[in-house]
PDB file of C-alpha atoms in Angstrom:
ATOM      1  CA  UNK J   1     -38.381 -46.666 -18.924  1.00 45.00           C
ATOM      2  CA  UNK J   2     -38.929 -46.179 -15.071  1.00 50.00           C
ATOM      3  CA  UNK J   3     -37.008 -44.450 -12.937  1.00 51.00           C
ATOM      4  CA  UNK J   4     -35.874 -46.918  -9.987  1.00 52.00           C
ATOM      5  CA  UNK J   5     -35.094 -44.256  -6.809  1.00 51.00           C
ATOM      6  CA  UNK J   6     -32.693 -45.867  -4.600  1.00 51.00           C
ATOM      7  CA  UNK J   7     -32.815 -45.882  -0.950  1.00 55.00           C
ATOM      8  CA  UNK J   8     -30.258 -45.216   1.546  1.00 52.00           C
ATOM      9  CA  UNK J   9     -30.183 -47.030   4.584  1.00 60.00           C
ATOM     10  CA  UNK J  10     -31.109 -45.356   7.896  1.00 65.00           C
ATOM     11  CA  UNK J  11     -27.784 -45.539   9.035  1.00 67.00           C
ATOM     12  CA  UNK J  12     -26.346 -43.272   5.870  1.00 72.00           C
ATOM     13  CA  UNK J  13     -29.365 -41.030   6.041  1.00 72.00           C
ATOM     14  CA  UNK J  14     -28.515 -40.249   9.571  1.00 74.00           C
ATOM     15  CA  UNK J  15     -24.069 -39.782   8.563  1.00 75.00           C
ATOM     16  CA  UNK J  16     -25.563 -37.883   5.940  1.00 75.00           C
ATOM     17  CA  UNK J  17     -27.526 -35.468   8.288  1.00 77.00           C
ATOM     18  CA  UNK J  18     -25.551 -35.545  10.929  1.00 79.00           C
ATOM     19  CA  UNK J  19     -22.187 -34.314   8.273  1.00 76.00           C
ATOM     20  CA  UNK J  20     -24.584 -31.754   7.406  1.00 82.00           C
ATOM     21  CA  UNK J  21     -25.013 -30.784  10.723  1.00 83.00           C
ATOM     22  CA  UNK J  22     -21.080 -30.788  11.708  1.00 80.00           C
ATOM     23  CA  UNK J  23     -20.294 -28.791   8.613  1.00 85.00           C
ATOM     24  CA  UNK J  24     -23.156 -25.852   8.974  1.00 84.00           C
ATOM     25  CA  UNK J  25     -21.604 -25.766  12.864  1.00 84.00           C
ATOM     26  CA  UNK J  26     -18.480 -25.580  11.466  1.00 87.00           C
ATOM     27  CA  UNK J  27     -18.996 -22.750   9.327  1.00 88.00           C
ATOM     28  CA  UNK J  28     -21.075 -20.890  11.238  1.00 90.00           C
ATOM     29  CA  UNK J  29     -18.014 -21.129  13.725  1.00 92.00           C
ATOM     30  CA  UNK J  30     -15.286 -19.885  10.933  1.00 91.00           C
ATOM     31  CA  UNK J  31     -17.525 -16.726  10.459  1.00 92.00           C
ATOM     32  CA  UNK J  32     -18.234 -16.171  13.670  1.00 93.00           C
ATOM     33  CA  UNK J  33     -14.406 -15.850  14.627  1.00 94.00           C
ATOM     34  CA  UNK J  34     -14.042 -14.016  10.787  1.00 92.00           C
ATOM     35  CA  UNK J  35     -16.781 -11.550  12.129  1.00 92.00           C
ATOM     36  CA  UNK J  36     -14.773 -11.236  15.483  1.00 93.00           C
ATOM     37  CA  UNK J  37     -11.565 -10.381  13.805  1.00 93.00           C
ATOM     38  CA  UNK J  38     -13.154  -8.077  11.517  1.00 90.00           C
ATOM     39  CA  UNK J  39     -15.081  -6.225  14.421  1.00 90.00           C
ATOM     40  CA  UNK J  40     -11.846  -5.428  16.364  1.00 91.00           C
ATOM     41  CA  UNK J  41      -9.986  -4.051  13.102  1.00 89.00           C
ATOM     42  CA  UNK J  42     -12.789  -1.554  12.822  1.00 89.00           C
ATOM     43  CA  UNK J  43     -12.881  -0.627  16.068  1.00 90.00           C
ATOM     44  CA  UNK J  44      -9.672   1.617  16.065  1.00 88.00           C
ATOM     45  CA  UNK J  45     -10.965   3.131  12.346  1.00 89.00           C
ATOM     46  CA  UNK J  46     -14.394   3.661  13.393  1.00 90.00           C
ATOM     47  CA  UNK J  47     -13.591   5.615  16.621  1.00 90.00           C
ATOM     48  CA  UNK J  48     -10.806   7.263  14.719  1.00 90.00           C
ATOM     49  CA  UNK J  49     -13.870   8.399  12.052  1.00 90.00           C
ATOM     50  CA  UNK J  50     -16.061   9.166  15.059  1.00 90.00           C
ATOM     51  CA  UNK J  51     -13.050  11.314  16.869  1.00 90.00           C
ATOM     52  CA  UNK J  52     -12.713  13.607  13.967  1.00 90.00           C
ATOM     53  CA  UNK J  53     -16.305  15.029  14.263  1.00 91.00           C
ATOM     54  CA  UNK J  54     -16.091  15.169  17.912  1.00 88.00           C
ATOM     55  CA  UNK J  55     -16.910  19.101  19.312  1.00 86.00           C
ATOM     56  CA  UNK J  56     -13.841  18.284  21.842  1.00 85.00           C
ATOM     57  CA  UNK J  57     -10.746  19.080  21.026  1.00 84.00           C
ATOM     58  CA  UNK J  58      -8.525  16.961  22.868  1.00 81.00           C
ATOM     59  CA  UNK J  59      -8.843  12.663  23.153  1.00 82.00           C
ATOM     60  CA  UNK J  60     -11.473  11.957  25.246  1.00 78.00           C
ATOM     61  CA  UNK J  61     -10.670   8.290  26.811  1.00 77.00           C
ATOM     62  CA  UNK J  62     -13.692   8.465  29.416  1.00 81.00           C
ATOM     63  CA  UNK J  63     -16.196   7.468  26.278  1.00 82.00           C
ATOM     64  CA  UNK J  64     -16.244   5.827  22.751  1.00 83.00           C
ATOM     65  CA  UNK J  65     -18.493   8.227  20.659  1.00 85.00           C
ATOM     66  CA  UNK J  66     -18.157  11.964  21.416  1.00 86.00           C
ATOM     67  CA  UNK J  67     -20.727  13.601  23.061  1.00 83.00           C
ATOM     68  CA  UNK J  68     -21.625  16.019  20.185  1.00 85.00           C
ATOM     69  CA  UNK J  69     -20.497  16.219  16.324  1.00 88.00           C
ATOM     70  CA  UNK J  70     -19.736  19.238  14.219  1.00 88.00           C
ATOM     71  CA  UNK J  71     -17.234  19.929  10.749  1.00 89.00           C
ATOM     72  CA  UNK J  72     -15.500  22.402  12.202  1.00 89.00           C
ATOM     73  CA  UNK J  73     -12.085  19.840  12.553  1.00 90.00           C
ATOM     74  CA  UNK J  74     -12.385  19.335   8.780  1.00 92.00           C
ATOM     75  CA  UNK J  75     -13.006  23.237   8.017  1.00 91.00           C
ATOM     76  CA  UNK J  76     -10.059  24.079  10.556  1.00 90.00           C
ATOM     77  CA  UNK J  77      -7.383  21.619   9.083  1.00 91.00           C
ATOM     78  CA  UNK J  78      -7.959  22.016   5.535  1.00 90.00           C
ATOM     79  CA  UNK J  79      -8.722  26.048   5.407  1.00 90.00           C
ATOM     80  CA  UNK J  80      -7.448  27.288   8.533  1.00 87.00           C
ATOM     81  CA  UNK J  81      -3.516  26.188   9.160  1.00 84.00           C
ATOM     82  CA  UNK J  82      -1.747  27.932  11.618  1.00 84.00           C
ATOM     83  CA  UNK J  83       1.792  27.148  12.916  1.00 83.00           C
ATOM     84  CA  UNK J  84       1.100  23.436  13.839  1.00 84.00           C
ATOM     85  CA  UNK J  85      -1.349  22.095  11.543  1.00 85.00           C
ATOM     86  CA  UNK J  86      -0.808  22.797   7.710  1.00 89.00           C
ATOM     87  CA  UNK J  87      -2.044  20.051   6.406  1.00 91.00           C
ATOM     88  CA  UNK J  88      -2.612  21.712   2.761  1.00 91.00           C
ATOM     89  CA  UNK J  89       1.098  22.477   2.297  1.00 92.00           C
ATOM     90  CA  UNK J  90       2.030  18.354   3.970  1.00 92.00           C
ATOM     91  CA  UNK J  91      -0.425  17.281   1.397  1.00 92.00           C
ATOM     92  CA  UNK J  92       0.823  19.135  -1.716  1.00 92.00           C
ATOM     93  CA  UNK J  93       4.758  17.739  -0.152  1.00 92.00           C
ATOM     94  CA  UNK J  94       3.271  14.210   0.018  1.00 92.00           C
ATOM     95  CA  UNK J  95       1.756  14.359  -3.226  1.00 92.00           C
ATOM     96  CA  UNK J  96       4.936  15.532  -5.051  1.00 93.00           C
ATOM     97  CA  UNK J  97       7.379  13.068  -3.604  1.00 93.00           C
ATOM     98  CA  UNK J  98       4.370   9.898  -4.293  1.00 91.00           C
ATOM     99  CA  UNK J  99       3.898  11.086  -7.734  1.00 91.00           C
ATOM    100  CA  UNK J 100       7.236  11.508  -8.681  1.00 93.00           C
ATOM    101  CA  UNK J 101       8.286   8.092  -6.671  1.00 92.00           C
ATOM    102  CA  UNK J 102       5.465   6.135  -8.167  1.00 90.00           C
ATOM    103  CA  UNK J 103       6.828   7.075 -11.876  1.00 91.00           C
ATOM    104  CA  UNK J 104      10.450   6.421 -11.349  1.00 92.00           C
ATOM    105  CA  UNK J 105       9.477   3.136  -9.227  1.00 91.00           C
ATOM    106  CA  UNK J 106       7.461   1.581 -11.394  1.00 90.00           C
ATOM    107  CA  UNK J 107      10.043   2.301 -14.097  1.00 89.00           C
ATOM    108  CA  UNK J 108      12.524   0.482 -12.380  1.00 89.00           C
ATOM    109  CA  UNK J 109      10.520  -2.515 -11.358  1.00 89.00           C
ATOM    110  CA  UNK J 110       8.472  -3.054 -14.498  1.00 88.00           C
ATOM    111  CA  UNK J 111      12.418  -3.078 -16.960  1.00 87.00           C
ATOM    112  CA  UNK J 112      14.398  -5.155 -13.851  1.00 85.00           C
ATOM    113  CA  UNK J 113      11.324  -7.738 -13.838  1.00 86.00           C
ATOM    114  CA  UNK J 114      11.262  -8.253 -18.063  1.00 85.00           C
ATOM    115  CA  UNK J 115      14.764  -8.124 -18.153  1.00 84.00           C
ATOM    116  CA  UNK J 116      14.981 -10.976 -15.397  1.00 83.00           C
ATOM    117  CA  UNK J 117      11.501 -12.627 -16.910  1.00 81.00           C
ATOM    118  CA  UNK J 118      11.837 -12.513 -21.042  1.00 79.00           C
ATOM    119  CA  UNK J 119      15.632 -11.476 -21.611  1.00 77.00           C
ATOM    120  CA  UNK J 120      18.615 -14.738 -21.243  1.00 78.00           C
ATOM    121  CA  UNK J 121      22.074 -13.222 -20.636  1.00 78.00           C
ATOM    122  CA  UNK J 122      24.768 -13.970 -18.688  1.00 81.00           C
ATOM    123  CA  UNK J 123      24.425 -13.854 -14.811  1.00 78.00           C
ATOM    124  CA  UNK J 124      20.569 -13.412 -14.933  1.00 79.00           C
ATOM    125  CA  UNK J 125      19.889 -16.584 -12.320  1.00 82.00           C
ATOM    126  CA  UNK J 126      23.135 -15.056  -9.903  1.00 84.00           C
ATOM    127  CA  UNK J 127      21.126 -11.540 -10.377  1.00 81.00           C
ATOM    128  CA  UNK J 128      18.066 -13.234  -9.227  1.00 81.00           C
ATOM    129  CA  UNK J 129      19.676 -14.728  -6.540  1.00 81.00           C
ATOM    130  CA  UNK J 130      21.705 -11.888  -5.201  1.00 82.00           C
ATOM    131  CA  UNK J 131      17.911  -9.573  -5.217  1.00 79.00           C
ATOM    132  CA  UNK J 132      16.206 -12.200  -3.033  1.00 79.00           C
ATOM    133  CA  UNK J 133      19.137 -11.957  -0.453  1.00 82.00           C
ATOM    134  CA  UNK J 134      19.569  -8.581  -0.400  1.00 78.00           C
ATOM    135  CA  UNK J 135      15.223  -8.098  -0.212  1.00 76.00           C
ATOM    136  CA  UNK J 136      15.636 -10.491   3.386  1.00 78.00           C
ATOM    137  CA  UNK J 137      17.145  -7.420   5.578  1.00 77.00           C
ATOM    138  CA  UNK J 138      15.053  -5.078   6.545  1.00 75.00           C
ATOM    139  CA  UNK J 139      15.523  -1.485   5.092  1.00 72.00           C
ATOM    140  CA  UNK J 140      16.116   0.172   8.300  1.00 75.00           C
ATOM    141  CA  UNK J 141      19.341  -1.487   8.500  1.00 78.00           C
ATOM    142  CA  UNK J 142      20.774   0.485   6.039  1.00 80.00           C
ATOM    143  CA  UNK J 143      19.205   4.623   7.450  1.00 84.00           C
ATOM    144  CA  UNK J 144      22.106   5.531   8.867  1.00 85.00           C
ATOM    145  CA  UNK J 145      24.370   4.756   5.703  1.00 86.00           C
ATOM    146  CA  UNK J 146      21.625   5.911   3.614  1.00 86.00           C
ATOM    147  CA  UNK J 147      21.501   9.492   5.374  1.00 87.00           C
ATOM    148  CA  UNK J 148      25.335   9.897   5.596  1.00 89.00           C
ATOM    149  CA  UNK J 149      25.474   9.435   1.750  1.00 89.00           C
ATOM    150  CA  UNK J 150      22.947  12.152   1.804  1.00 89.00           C
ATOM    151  CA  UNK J 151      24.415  14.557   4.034  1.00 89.00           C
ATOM    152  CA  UNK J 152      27.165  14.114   2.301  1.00 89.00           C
ATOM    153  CA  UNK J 153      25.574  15.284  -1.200  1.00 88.00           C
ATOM    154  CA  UNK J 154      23.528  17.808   0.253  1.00 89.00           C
ATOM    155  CA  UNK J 155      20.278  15.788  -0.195  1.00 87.00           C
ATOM    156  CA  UNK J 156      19.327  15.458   3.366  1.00 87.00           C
ATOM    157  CA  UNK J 157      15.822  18.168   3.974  1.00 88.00           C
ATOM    158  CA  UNK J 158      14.942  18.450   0.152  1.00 88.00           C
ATOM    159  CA  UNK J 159      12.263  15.959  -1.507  1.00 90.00           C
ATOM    160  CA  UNK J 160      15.162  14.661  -4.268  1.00 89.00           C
ATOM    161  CA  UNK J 161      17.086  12.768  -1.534  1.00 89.00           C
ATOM    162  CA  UNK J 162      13.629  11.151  -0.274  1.00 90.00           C
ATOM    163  CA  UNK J 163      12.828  10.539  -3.773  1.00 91.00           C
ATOM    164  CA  UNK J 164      16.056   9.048  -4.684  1.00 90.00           C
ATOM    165  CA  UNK J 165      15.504   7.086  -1.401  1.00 89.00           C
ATOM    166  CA  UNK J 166      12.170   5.694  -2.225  1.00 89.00           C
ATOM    167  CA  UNK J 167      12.743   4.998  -5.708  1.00 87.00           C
ATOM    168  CA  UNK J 168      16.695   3.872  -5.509  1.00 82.00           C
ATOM    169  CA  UNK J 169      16.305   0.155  -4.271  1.00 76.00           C
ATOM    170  CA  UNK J 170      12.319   0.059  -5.953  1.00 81.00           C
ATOM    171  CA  UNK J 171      14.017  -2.331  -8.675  1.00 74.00           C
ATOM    172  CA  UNK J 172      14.352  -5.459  -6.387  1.00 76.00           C
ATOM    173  CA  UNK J 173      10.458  -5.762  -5.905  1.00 76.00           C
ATOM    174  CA  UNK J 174      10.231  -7.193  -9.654  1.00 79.00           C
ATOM    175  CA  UNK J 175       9.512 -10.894  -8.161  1.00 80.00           C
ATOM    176  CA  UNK J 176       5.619 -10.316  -8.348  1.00 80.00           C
ATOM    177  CA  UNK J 177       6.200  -8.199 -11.792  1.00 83.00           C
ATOM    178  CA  UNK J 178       8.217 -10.855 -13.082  1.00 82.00           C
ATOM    179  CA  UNK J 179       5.726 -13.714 -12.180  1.00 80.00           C
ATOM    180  CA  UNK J 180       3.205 -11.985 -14.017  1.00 81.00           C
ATOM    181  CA  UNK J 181       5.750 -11.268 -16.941  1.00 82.00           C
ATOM    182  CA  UNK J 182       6.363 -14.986 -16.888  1.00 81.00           C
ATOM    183  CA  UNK J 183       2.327 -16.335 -18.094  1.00 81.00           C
ATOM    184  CA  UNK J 184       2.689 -14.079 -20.855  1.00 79.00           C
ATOM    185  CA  UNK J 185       2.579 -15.819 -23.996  1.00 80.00           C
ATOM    186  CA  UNK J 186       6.467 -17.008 -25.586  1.00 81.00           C
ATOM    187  CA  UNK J 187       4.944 -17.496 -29.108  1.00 83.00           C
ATOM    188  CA  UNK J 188       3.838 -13.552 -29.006  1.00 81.00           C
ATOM    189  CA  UNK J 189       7.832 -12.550 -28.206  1.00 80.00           C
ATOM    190  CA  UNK J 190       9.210 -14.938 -30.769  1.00 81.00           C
ATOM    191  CA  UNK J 191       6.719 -13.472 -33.171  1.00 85.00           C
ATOM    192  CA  UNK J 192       7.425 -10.229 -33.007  1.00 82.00           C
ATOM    193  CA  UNK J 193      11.260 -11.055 -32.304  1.00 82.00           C
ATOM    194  CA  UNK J 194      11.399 -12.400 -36.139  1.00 82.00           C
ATOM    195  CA  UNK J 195       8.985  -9.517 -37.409  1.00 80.00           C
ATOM    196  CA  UNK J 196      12.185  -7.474 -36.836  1.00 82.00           C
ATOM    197  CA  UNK J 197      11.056  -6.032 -33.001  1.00 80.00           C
ATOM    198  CA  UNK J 198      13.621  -4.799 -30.649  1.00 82.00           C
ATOM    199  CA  UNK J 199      13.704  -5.504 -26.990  1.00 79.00           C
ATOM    200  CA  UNK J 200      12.002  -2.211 -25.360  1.00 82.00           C
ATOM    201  CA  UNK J 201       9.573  -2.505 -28.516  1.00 85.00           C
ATOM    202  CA  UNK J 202       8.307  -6.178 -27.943  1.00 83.00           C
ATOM    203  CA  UNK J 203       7.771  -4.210 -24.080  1.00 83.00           C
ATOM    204  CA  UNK J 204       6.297  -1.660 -24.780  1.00 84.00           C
ATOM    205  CA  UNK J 205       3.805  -2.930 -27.742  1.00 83.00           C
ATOM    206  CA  UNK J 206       3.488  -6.686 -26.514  1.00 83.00           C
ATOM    207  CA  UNK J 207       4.271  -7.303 -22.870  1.00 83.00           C
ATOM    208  CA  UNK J 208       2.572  -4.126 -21.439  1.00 83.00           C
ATOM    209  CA  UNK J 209      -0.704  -3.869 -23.099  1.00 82.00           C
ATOM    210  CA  UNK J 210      -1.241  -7.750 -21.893  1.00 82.00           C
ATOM    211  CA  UNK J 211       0.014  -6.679 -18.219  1.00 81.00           C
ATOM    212  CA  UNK J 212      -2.438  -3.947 -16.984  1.00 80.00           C
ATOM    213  CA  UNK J 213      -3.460  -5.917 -14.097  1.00 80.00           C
ATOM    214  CA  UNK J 214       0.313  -6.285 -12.945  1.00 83.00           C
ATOM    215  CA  UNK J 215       0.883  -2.274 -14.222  1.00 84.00           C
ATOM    216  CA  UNK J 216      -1.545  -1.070 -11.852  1.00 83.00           C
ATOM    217  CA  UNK J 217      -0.917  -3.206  -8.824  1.00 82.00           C
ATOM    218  CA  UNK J 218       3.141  -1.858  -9.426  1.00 86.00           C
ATOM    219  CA  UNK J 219       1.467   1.753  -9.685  1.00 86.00           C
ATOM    220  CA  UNK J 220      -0.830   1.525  -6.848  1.00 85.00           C
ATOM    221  CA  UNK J 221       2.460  -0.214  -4.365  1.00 84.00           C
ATOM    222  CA  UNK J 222       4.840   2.635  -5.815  1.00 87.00           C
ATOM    223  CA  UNK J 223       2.302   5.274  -4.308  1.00 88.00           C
ATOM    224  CA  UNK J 224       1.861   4.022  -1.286  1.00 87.00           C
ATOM    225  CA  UNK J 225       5.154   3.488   0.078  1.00 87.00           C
ATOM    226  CA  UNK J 226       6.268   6.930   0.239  1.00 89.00           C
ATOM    227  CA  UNK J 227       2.222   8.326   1.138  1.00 90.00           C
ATOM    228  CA  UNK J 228       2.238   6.251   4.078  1.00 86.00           C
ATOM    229  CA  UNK J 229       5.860   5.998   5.166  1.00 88.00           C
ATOM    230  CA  UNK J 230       7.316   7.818   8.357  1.00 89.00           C
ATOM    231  CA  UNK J 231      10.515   6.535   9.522  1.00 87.00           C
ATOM    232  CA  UNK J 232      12.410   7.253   6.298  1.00 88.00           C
ATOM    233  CA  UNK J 233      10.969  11.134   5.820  1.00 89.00           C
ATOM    234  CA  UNK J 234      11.171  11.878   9.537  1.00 89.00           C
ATOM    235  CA  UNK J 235      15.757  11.210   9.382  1.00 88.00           C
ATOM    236  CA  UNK J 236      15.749  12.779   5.439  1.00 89.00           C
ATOM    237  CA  UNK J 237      13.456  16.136   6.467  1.00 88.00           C
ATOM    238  CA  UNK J 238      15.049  16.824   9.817  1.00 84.00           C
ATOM    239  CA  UNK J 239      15.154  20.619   9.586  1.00 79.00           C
ATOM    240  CA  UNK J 240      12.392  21.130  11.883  1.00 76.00           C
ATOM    241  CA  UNK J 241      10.149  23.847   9.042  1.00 79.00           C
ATOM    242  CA  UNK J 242       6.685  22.358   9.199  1.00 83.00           C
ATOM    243  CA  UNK J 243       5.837  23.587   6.379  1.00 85.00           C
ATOM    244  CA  UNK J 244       8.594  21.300   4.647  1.00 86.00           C
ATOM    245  CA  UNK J 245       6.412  18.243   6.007  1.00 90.00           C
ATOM    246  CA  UNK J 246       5.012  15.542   4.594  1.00 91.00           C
ATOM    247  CA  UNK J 247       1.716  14.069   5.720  1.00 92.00           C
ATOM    248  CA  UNK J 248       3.052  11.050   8.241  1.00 91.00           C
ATOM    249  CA  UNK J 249       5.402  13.773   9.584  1.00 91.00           C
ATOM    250  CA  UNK J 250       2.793  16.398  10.433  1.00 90.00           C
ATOM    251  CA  UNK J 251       0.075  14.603  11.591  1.00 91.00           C
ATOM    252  CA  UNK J 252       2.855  12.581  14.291  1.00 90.00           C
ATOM    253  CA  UNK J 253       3.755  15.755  15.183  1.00 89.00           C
ATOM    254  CA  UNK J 254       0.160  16.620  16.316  1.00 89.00           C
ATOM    255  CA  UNK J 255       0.579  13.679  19.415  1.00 88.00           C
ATOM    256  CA  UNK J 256       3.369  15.662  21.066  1.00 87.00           C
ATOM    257  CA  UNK J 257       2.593  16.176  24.622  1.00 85.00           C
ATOM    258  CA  UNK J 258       2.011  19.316  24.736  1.00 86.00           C
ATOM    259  CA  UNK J 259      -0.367  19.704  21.540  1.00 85.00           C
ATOM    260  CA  UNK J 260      -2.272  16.331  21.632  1.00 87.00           C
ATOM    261  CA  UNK J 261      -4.830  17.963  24.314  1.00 87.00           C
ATOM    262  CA  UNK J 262      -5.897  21.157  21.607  1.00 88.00           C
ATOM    263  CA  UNK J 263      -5.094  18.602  17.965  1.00 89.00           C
ATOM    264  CA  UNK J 264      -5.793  15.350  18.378  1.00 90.00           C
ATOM    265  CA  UNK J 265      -9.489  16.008  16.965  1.00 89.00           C
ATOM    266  CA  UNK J 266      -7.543  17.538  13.723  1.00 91.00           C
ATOM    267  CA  UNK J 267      -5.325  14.822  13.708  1.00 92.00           C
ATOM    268  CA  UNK J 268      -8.287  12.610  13.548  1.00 91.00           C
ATOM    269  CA  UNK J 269      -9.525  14.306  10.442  1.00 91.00           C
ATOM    270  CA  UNK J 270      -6.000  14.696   8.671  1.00 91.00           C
ATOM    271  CA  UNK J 271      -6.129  10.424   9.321  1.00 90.00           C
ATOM    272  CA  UNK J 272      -9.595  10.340   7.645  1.00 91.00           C
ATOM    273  CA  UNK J 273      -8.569  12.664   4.881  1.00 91.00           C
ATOM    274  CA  UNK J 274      -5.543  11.444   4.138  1.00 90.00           C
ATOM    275  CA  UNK J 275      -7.588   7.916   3.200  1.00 88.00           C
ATOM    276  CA  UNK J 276      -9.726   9.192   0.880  1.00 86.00           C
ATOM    277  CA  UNK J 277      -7.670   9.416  -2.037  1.00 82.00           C
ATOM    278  CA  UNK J 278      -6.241   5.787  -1.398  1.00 82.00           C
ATOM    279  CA  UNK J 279      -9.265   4.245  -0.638  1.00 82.00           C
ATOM    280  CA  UNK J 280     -10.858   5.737  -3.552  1.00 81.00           C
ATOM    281  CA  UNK J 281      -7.718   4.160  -6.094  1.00 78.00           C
ATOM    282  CA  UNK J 282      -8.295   0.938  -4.197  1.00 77.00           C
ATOM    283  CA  UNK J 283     -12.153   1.065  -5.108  1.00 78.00           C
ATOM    284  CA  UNK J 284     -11.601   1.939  -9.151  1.00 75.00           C
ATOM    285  CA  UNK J 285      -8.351  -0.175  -9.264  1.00 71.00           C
ATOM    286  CA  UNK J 286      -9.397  -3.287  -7.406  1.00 69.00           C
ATOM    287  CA  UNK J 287     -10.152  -5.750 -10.176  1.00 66.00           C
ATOM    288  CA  UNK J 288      -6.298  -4.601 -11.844  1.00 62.00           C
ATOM    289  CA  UNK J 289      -4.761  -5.066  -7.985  1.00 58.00           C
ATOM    290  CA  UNK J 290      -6.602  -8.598  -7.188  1.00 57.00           C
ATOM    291  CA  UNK J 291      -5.665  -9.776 -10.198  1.00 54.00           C
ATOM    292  CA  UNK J 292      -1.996  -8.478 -10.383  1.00 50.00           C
ATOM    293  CA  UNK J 293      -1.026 -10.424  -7.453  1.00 51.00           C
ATOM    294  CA  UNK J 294      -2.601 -13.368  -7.893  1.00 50.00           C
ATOM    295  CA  UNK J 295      -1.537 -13.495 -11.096  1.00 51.00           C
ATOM    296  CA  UNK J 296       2.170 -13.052 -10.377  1.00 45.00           C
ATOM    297  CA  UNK J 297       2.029 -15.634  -7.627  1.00 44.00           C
ATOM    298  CA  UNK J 298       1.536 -18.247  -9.921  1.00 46.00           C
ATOM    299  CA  UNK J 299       5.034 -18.339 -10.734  1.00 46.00           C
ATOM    300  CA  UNK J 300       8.365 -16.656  -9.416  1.00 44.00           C
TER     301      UNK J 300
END
């Protein structure tokens, strides 16, 4: 048999070209503006990056780059703390409080989001209702309750209270958890339901081994929120003892008038260092993350 090639008037050849044309313009446009957007979000990390190896002390607003580069901010800050800058001991603090937050957090969301996902009892949509209301005001609505409750207990300066902060309300975040919780196979549940499998076992031996996408993004969010958070360790650890700090507290303490001229290089590097060990999680744990959320947008 012969192939018969077909032949497009001039008229379509030229649409055809000319959509060609309209859609490599248009694309080259999208990244253009995607490039543009992405250049000014680097600019404030790159000079940050560039600051903390600068030889001056002080900012410097009269040029982008420093004019020369040493370690010595890095050796200073991590080695050498003196009354202003102890970033090893606000480390260690930060570390404590994430760790411990991150456990008790991710408790809390992962048992509130199967409860509300794969358990049916009484109340469970007015539950689900009542979360999503209570997640549309802002936290910072309820500091100055939160820190009378506090004072009042004898929490307020000690790393409990801004655990039990962090960690208290960590429960009403399930709706991504519980999204995920919702694609996981019924017919695995029901299974193991008339095998003779309680509730926390049919959790802990079916739900969670099928959910460590959705396990680590939980993880990952529970450590974040208190190793980047300010405004809720700055009211709890008002005593004024550095060395009681946590990270966010010591490094904004840095930018005070009279010490921004002689730290802002070390606050620079305490930025960059502090960084590391999150950008490093997000690297390993990136597949897990990506997949977590997307995953438990599917359904909610």
């Amino acid at each position: 048999m012969t192939q018969q090639t077909v032949s497009l008037p001039s008229s379509s050849q030229a649409q055809l070209r000319q959509g060609r044309i309209v859609r490599g313009v248009r694309s080259v446009i999208r990244h253009l503006i995607l490039a543009l957007l992405a250049g000014i979000w680097l600019v404030p990390i790159v000079w940050l990056v560039a600051t903390s190896f600068s030889t001056d002390r002080g900012i410097n607003v009269r040029r982008f780059f420093p004019a020369g580069y040493t370690l010595d901010n890095y050796a200073n800050i991590m080695f050498h703390p003196d009354s202003v800058a102890q970033f090893p001991r606000w480390f260690v603090n930060t570390f404590v409080v994430a760790c411990f937050t991150c456990v008790i957090s991710t408790c809390f969301v992962l048992m509130v989001a199967y409860a509300l996902s794969c358990c049916r009892f009484k109340g469970r949509r007015l539950l689900q209702n009542l979360s999503v209301i209570v997640n549309l005001f802002p936290g910072v609505l309820a500091m100055i309750a939160v820190y009378f409750v506090l004072k009042y207990l004898n929490l307020t300066n000690s790393y409990a209270g801004l655990i039990m902060v962090y960690a208290g309300s960590s429960g009403l975040g399930y709706l991504i958890c519980k999204g995920f919780f919702d694609t996981t196979p019924v017919s695995l549940r029901e299974a193991a339901k008339l095998d003779g499998a309680s509730d926390a076992r049919i959790f802990f031996q079916v739900v969670l081994p099928m959910s460590k996408p959705i396990l680590v993004y939980t993880i990952i969010s529970s450590f974040m929120i208190p190793w980047t958070d300010f405004v809720m360790a700055k009211m709890i650890l008002n005593s004024g003892v550095s060395a009681d700090w946590t990270v966010a507290i010591g490094l904004f303490n840095m930018l005070q008038r009279t010490l921004i001229n002689n730290y802002f290089a070390l606050f620079c590097a305490g930025g960059v260092l502090v960084s590391v060990p999150i950008s490093i999680l997000f690297i390993i744990m990136q597949k897990f993350y990506v997949a977590g959320i997307t995953a438990g947008a599917d359904k909610g």
